[in-house]
PDB file of C-alpha atoms in Angstrom:
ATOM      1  CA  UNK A   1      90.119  85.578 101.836  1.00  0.00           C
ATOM      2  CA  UNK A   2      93.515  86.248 103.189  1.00  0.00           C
ATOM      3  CA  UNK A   3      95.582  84.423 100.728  1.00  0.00           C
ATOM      4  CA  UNK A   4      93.564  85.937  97.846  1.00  0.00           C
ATOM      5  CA  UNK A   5      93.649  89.028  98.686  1.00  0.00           C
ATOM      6  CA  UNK A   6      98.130  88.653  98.985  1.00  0.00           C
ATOM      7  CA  UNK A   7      97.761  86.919  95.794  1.00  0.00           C
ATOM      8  CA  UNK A   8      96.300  89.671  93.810  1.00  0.00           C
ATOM      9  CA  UNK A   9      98.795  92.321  95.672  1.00  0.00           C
ATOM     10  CA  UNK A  10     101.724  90.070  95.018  1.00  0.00           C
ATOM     11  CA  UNK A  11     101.308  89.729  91.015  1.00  0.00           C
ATOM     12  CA  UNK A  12     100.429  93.018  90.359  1.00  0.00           C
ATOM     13  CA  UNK A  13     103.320  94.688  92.189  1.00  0.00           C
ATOM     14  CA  UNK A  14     105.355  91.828  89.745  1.00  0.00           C
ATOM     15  CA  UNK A  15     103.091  93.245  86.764  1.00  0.00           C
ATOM     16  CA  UNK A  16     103.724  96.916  87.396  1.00  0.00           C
ATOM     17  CA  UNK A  17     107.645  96.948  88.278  1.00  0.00           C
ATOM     18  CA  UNK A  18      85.119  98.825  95.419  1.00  0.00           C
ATOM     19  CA  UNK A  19      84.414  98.590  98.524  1.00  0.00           C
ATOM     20  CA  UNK A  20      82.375 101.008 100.413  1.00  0.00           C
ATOM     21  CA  UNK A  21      84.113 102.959 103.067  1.00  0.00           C
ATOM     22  CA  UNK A  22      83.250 102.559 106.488  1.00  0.00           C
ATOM     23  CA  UNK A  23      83.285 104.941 109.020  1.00  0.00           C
ATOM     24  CA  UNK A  24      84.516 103.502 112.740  1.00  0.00           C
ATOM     25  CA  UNK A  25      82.076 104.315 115.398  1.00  0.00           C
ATOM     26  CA  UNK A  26      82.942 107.558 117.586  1.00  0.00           C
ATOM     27  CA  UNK A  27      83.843 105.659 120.478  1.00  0.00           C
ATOM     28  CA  UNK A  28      86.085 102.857 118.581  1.00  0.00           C
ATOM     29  CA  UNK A  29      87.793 106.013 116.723  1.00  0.00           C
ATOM     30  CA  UNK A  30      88.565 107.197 120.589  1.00  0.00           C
ATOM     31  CA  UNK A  31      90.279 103.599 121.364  1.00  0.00           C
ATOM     32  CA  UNK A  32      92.703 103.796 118.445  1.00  0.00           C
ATOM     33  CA  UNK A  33      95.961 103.671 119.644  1.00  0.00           C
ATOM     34  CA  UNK A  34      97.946 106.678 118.939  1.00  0.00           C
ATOM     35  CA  UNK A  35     101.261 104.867 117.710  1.00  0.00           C
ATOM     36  CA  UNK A  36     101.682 101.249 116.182  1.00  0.00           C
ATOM     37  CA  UNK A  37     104.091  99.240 117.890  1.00  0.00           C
ATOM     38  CA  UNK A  38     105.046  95.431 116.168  1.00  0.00           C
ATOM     39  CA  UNK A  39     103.924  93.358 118.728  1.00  0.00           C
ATOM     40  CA  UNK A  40     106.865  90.528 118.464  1.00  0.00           C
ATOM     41  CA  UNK A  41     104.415  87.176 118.207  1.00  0.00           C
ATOM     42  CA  UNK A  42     107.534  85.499 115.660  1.00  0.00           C
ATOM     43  CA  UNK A  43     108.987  85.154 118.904  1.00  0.00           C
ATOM     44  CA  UNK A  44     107.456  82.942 120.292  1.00  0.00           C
ATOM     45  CA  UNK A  45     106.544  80.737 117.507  1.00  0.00           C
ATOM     46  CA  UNK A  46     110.608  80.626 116.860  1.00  0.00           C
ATOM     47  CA  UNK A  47     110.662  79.737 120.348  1.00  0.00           C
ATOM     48  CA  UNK A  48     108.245  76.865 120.178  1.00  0.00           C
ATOM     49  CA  UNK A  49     109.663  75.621 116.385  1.00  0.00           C
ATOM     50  CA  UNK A  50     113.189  75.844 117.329  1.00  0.00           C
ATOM     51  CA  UNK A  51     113.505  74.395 120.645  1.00  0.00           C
ATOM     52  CA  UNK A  52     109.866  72.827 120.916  1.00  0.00           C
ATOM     53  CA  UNK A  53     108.820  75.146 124.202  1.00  0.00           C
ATOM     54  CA  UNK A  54     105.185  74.257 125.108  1.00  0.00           C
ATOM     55  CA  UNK A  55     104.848  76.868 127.024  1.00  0.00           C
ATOM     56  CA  UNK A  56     105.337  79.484 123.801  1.00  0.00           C
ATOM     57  CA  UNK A  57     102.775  77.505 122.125  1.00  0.00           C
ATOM     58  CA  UNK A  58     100.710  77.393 124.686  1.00  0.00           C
ATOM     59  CA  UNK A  59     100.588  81.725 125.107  1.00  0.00           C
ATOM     60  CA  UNK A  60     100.565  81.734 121.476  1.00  0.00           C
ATOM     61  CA  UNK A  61      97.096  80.096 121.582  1.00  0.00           C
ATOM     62  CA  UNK A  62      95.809  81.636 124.680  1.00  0.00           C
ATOM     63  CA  UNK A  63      97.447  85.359 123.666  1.00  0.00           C
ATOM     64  CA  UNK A  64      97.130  85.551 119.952  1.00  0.00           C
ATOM     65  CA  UNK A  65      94.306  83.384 119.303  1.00  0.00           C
ATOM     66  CA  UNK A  66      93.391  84.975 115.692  1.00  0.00           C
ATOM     67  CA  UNK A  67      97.368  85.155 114.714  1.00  0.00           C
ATOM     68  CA  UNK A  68      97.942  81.435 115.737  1.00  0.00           C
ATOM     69  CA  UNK A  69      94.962  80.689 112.977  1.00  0.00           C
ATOM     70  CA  UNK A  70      95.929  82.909 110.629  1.00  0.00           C
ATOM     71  CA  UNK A  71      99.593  81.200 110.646  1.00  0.00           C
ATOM     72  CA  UNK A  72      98.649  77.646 110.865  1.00  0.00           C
ATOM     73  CA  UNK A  73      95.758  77.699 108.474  1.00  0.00           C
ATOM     74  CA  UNK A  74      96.071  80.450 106.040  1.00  0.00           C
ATOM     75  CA  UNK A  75     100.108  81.108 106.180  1.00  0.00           C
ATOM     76  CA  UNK A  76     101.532  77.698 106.284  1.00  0.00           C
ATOM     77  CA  UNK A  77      98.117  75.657 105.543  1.00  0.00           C
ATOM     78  CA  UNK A  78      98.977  72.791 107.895  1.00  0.00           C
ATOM     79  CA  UNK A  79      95.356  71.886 108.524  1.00  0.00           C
ATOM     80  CA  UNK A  80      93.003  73.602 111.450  1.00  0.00           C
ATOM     81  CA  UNK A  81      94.289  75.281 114.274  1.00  0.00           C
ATOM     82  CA  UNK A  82      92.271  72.735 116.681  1.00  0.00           C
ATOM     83  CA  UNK A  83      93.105  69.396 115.084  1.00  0.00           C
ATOM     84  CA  UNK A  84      94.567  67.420 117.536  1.00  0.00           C
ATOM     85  CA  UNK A  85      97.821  66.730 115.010  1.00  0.00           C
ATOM     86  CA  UNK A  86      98.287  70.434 114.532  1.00  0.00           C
ATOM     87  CA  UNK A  87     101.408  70.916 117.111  1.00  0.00           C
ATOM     88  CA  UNK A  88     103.236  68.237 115.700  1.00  0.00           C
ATOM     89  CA  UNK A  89     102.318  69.425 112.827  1.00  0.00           C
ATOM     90  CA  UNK A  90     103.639  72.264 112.892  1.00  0.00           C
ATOM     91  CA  UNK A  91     107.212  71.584 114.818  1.00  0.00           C
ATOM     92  CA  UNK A  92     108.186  69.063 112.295  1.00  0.00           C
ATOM     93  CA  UNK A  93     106.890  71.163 109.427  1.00  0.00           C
ATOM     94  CA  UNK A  94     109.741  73.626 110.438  1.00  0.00           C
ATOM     95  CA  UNK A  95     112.501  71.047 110.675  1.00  0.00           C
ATOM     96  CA  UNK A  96     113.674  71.997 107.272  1.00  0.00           C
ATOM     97  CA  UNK A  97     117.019  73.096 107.283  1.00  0.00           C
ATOM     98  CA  UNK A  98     116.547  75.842 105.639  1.00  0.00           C
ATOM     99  CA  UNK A  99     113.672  77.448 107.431  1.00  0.00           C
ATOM    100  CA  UNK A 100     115.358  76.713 110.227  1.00  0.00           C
ATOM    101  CA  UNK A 101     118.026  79.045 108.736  1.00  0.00           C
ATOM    102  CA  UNK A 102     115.222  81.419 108.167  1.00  0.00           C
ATOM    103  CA  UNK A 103     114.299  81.561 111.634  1.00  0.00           C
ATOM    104  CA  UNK A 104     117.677  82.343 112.967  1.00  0.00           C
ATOM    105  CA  UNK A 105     118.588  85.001 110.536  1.00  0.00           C
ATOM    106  CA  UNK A 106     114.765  86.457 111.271  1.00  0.00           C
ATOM    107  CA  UNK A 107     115.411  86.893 114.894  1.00  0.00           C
ATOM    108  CA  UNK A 108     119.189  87.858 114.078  1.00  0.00           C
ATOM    109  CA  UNK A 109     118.208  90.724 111.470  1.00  0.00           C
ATOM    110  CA  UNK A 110     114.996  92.002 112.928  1.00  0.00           C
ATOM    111  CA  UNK A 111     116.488  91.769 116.627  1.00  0.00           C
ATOM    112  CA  UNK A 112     115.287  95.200 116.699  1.00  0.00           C
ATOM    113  CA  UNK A 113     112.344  96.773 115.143  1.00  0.00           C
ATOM    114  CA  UNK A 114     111.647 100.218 116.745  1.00  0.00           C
ATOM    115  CA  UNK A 115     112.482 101.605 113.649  1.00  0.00           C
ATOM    116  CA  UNK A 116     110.011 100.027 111.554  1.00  0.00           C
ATOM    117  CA  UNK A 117     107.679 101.029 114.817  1.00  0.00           C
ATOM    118  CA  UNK A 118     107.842 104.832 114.286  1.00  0.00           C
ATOM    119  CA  UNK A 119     108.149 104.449 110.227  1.00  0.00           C
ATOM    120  CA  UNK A 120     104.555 102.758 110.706  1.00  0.00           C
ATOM    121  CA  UNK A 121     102.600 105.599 113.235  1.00  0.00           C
ATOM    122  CA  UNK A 122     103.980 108.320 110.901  1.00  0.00           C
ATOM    123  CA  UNK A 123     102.583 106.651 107.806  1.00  0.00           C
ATOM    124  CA  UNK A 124      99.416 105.294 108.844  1.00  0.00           C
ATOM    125  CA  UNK A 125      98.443 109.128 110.952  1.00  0.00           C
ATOM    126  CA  UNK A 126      99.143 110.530 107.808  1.00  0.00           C
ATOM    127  CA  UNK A 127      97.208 108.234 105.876  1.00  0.00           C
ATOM    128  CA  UNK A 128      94.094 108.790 108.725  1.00  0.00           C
ATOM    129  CA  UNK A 129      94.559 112.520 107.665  1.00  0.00           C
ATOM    130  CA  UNK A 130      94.078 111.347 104.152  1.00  0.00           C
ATOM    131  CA  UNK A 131      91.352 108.715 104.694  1.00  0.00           C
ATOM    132  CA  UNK A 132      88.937 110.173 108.047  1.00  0.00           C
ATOM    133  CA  UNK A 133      87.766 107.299 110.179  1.00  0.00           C
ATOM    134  CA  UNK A 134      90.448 105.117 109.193  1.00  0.00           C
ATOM    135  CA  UNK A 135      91.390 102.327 112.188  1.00  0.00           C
ATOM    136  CA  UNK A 136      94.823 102.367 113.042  1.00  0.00           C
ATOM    137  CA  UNK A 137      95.451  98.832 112.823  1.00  0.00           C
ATOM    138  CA  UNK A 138      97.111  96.601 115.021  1.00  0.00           C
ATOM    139  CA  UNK A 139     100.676  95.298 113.841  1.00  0.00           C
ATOM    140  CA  UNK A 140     102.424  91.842 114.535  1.00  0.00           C
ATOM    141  CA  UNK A 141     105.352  89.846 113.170  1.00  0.00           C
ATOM    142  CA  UNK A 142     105.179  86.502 112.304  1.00  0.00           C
ATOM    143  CA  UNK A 143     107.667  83.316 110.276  1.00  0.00           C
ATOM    144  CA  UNK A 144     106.031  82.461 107.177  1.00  0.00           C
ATOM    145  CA  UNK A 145     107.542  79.923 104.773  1.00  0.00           C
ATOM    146  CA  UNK A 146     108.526  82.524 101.708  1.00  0.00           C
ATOM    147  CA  UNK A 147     104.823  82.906 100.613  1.00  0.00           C
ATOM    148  CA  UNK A 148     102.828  85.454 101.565  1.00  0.00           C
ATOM    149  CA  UNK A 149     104.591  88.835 102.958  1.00  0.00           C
ATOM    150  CA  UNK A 150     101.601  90.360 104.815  1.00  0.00           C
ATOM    151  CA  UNK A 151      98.196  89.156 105.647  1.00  0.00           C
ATOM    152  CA  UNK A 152      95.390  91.336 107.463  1.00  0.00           C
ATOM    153  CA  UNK A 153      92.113  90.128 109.161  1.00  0.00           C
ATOM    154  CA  UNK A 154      89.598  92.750 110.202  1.00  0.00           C
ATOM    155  CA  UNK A 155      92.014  95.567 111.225  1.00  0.00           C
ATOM    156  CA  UNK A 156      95.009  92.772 112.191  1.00  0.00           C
ATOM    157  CA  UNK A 157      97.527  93.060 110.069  1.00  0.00           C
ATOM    158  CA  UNK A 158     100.464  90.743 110.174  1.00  0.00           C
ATOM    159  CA  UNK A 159     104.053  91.051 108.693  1.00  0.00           C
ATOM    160  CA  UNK A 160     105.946  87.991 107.410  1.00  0.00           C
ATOM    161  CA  UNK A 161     109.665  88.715 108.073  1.00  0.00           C
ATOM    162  CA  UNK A 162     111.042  86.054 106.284  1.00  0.00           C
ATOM    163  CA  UNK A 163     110.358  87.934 103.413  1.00  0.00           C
ATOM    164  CA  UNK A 164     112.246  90.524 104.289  1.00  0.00           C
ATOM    165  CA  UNK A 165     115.187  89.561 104.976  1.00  0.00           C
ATOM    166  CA  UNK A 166     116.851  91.348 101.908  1.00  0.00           C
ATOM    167  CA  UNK A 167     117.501  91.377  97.976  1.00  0.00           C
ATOM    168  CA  UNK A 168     120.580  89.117  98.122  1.00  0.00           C
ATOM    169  CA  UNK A 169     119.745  86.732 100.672  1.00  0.00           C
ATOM    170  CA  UNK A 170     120.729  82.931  99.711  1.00  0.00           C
ATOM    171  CA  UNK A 171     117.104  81.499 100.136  1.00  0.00           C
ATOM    172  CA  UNK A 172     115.476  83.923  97.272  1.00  0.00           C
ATOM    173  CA  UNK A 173     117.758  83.077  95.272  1.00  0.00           C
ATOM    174  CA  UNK A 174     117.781  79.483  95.560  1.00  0.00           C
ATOM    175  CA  UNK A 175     113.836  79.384  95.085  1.00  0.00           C
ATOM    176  CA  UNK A 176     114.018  81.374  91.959  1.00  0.00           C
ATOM    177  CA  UNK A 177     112.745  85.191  92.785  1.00  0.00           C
ATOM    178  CA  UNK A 178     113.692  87.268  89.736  1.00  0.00           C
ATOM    179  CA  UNK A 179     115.762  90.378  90.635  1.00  0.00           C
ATOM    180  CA  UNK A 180     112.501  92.584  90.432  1.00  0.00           C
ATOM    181  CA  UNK A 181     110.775  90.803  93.222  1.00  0.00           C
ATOM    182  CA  UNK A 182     114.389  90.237  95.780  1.00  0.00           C
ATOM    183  CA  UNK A 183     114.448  93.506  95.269  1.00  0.00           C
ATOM    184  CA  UNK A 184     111.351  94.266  97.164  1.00  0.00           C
ATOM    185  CA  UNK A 185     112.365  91.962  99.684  1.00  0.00           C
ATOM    186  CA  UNK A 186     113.814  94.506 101.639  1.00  0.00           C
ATOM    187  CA  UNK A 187     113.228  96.106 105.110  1.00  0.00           C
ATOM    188  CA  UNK A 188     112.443  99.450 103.139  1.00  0.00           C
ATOM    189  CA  UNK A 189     109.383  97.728 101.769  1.00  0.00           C
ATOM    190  CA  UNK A 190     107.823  96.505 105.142  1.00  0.00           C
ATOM    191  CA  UNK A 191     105.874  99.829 105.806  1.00  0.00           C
ATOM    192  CA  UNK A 192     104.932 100.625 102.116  1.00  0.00           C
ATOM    193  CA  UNK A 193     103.435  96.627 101.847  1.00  0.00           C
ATOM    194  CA  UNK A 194     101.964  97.321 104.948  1.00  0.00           C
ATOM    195  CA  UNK A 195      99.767 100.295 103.945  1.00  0.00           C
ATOM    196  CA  UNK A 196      99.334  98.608 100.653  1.00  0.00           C
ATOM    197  CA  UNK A 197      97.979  95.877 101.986  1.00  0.00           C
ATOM    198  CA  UNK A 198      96.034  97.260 104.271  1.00  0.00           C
ATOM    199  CA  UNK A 199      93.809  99.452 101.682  1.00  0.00           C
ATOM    200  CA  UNK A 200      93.606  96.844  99.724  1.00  0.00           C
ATOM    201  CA  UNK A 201      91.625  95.119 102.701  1.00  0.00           C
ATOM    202  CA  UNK A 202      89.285  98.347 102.822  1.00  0.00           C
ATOM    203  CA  UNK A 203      89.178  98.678  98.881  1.00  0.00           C
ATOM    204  CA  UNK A 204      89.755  95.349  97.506  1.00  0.00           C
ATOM    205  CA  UNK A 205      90.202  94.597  93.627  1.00  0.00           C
ATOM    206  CA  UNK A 206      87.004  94.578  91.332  1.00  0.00           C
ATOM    207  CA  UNK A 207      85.528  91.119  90.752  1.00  0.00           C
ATOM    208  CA  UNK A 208      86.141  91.566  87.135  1.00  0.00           C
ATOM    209  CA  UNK A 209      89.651  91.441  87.914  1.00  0.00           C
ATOM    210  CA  UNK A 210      90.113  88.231  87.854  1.00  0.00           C
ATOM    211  CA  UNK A 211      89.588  88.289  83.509  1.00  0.00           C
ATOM    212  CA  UNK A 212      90.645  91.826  82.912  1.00  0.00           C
ATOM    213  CA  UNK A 213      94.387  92.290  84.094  1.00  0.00           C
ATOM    214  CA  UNK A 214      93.860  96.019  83.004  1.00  0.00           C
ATOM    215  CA  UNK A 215      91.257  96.568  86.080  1.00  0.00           C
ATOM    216  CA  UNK A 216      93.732  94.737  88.387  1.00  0.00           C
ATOM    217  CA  UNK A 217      96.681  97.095  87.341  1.00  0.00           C
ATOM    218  CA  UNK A 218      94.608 100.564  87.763  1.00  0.00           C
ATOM    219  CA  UNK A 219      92.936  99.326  90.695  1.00  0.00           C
ATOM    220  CA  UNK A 220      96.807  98.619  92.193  1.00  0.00           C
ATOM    221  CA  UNK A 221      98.003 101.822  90.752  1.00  0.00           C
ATOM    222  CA  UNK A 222      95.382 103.631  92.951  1.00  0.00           C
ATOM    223  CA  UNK A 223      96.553 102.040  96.050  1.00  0.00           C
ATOM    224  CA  UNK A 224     100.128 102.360  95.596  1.00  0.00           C
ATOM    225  CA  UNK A 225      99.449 106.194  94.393  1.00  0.00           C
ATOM    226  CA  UNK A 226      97.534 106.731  97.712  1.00  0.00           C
ATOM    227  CA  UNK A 227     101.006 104.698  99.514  1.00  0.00           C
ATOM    228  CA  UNK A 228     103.181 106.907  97.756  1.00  0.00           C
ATOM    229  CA  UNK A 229     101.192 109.618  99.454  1.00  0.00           C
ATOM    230  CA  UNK A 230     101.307 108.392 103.152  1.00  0.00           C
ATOM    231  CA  UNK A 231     104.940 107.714 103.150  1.00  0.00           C
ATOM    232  CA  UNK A 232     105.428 110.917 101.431  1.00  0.00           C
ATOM    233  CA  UNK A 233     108.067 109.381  98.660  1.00  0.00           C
ATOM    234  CA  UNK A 234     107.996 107.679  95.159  1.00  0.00           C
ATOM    235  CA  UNK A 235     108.580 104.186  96.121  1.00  0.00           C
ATOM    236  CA  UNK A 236     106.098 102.654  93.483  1.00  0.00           C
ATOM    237  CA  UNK A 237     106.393 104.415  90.517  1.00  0.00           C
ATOM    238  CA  UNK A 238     104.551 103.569  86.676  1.00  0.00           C
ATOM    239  CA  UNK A 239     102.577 105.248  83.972  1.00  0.00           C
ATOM    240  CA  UNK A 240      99.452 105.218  85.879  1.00  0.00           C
ATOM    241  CA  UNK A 241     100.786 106.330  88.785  1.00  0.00           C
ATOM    242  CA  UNK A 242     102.118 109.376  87.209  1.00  0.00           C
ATOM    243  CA  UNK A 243      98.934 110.315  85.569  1.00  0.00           C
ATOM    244  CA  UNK A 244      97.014 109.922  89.339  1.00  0.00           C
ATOM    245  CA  UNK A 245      99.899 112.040  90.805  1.00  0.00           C
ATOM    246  CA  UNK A 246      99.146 115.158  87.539  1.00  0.00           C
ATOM    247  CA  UNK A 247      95.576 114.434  88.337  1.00  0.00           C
ATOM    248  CA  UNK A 248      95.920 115.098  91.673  1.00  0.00           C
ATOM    249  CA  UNK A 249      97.657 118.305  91.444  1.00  0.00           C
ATOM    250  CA  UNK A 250      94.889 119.494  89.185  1.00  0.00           C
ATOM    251  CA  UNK A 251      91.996 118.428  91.135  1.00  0.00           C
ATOM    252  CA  UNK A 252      93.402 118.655  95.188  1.00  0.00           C
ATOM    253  CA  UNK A 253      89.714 119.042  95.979  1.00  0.00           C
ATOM    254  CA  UNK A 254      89.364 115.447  95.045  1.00  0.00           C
ATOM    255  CA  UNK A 255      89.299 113.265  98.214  1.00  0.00           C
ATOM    256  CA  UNK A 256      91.742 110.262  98.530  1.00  0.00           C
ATOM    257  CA  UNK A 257      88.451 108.446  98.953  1.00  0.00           C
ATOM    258  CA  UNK A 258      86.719 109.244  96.089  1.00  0.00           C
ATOM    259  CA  UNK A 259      90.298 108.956  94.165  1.00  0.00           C
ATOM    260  CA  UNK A 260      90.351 105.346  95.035  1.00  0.00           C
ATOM    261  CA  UNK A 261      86.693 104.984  93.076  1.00  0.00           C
ATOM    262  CA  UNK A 262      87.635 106.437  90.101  1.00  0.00           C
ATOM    263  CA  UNK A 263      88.146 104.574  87.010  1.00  0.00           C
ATOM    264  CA  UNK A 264      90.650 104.984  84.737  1.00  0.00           C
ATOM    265  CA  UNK A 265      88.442 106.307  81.659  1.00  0.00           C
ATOM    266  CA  UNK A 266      86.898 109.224  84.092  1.00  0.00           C
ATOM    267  CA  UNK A 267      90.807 110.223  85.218  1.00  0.00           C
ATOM    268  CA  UNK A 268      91.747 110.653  81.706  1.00  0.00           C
ATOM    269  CA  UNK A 269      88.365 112.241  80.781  1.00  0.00           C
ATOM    270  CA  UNK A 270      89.353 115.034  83.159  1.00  0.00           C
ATOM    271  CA  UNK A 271      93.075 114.944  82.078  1.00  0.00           C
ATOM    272  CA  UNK A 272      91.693 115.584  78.293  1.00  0.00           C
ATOM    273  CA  UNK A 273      89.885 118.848  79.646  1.00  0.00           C
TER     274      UNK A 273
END
């Protein structure tokens, strides 16, 4: 589920460059936290894979039980998170020299994140204003292997920094990312793939999707119209885009809900009025 669902977000932000809405139960709307602060889980994996410190896998297991699966199985897909092989597994999977590179300049560039920390509560508590009942989700960082940049699991959503780590950085090249994705491999595109992602999770693509690239490109469209909208900036920008951002102006009645629904025959059914 999680590697689909980066799959489809990944080729059709290459390409362009429902689900029902659920309402969160008063009192789990009263628990949501009020900012979103990265909660720095890459660190202790880099501990563990770098200088083999039992101890950091051992909190990673007890402490982020859901993130430790999510890396092992879905992330890196070294096998299940309780096979007795896994820990080996895993240390010697990161041996390579140049993830070990990775994980250096990870912990070098991100050393800091507080930045990325506010960028995230402003965006997502404008995109609860936008979307009522939203969850604010909780945010951690992980070391991936290049593949996927974010994954989310119920309202978990994790950020893989090593692919973030900028346009021009040695590794993209050498494994053959085309200018158009390196540059999206940037720090200014952690927040926007977050929220991205994250709808995506609450309105994922049309089954007919699969066959009908069209569907996938509107249905992406919508989301990165309604991202546009929450980090109030262009950073996605294409044809279909524009016409959402026209329609929008013309019908501001229209809730960012019921925007995400539409198709793209009814938005230019209205535009035609």
């Amino acid at each position: 589920m999680v590697r689909k669902l980066c799959l489809f977000y990944l080729l059709a932000l290459t390409a362009l460059l429902g689900c029902q809405w659920q309402m969160r139960p008063e009192t789990e709307q009263q628990e949501t936290p009020a900012t979103v602060v990265i909660d720095r889980f890459d660190r202790l994996e880099s501990l563990y894979i770098t200088v083999a410190d039992y101890a950091a896998l051992r909190q990673m297991k007890t402490d982020y039980p859901q993130q430790t699966r999510t890396l092992v199985e879905n992330v890196l897909q070294l096998g299940e998170v309780n096979d007795p092989e896994i820990n080996s597994r895993l240390l010697v999977y990161f041996q390579d020299t140049t993830l070990q590179t990775i994980v250096n300049d990870v912990e070098r560039i991100f050393e800091r994140t507080d930045d990325l920390d506010r960028q995230l509560t402003k965006a997502f508590k404008r995109l609860q204003t936008m979307l009522p009942g939203l969850e604010m989700p909780k945010v951690y960082a992980q070391i991936g292997s290049l593949d996927q940049s974010i994954v989310v699991a119920d309202s978990i959503l994790g950020i893989s920094l090593d692919k973030y780590l900028g346009a021009d950085y040695p590794a993209y090249l050498r494994y053959g990312y085309n200018e158009q994705q390196r540059s999206m491999m940037t720090r200014e595109y952690i927040v926007p793939d977050c929220l991205g992602f994250y709808l995506l999770s609450l309105y994922p693509m049309p089954e007919a999707a699969d066959t009908v690239p069209e569907l996938s490109h509107w249905h992406m469209s919508k989301i990165q119209s309604v991202v546009n909208q929450a980090m109030g900036r262009k950073v996605f920008t294409n044809d279909n885009i524009e016409m959402l951002a026209h329609f929008r102006q013309r019908h501001s009645h229209t809730s960012t809900h019921n925007l995400l629904m539409l198709s793209r025959h009814q938005v230019l059914a209205e535009e035609k009025r």
